[in-house]
C-alpha positions as semicolon CSV with decimal commas, in nm:
position;residue;x (nm);y (nm);z (nm)
1;M;17,178;14,455;15,887
2;E;17,376;14,638;15,625
3;K;17,221;14,938;15,457
4;A;17,162;14,924;15,083
5;A;17,429;15,068;14,853
6;T;17,258;15,397;14,792
7;D;17,561;15,627;14,794
8;W;17,741;15,719;14,476
9;W;18,115;15,662;14,449
10;A;18,378;15,748;14,187
11;E;18,578;15,429;14,118
12;I;18,906;15,530;13,960
13;T;19,129;15,255;13,819
14;T;19,488;15,314;13,707
15;I;19,690;15,084;13,486
16;S;20,024;15,205;13,627
17;P;20,038;15,170;13,918
18;R;19,775;14,890;13,914
19;C;19,531;15,037;14,165
20;V;19,163;15,098;14,224
21;Y;19,062;15,401;14,429
22;Y;18,717;15,484;14,561
23;F;18,619;15,846;14,627
24;G;18,297;15,934;14,800
25;P;18,040;15,889;14,919
26;F;17,821;16,134;14,729
27;E;17,446;16,176;14,762
28;T;17,386;16,220;14,386
29;I;17,549;16,109;14,066
30;N;17,593;16,475;13,970
31;E;17,799;16,541;14,288
32;A;18,023;16,248;14,202
33;K;18,061;16,365;13,841
34;A;18,150;16,718;13,958
35;A;18,414;16,593;14,199
36;Y;18,602;16,317;14,015
37;S;18,802;16,543;13,781
38;G;18,995;16,677;14,082
39;Y;19,091;16,326;14,189
40;V;19,199;16,239;13,831
41;K;19,410;16,557;13,819
42;D;19,584;16,458;14,146
43;L;19,654;16,104;14,022
44;D;19,777;16,236;13,689
45;G;20,010;16,473;13,878
46;E;20,150;16,175;14,071
47;G;20,232;16,006;13,737
48;A;19,946;15,755;13,718
49;K;19,881;15,617;13,370
50;G;19,571;15,460;13,211
51;I;19,313;15,633;13,434
52;I;18,958;15,496;13,401
53;V;18,662;15,645;13,593
54;V;18,332;15,469;13,671
55;I;18,059;15,643;13,870
56;Q;17,847;15,384;14,047
57;R;17,641;15,302;14,352
58;C;17,835;15,071;14,582
59;Q;17,977;15,021;14,928
60;P;18,351;14,972;14,893
61;K;18,511;14,780;15,179
62;E;18,851;14,930;15,103
63;L;18,912;15,279;14,955
64;T;19,246;15,192;14,791
65;I;19,340;14,855;14,644
66;C;19,682;14,815;14,484
67;E;19,856;14,508;14,346
68;D;20,203;14,438;14,479
69;E;20,453;14,502;14,206
70;G;20,684;14,223;14,322
71;I;20,981;14,361;14,124
């Protein structure tokens, strides 16, 4: 039996590269909010564009999901 999605995660999506990253788990929404800016700074430093952050309760099966560029 799977446990309920009670942990908080920072879901960070980037337009370029087209990826979704999950950072966590955090016990509270405030912990997630306090932590995500560091992840955004790292992604920005790596040249990621179009960064969108969503704090939510979930259980991601994969922590990094990127589309193949195929070019």
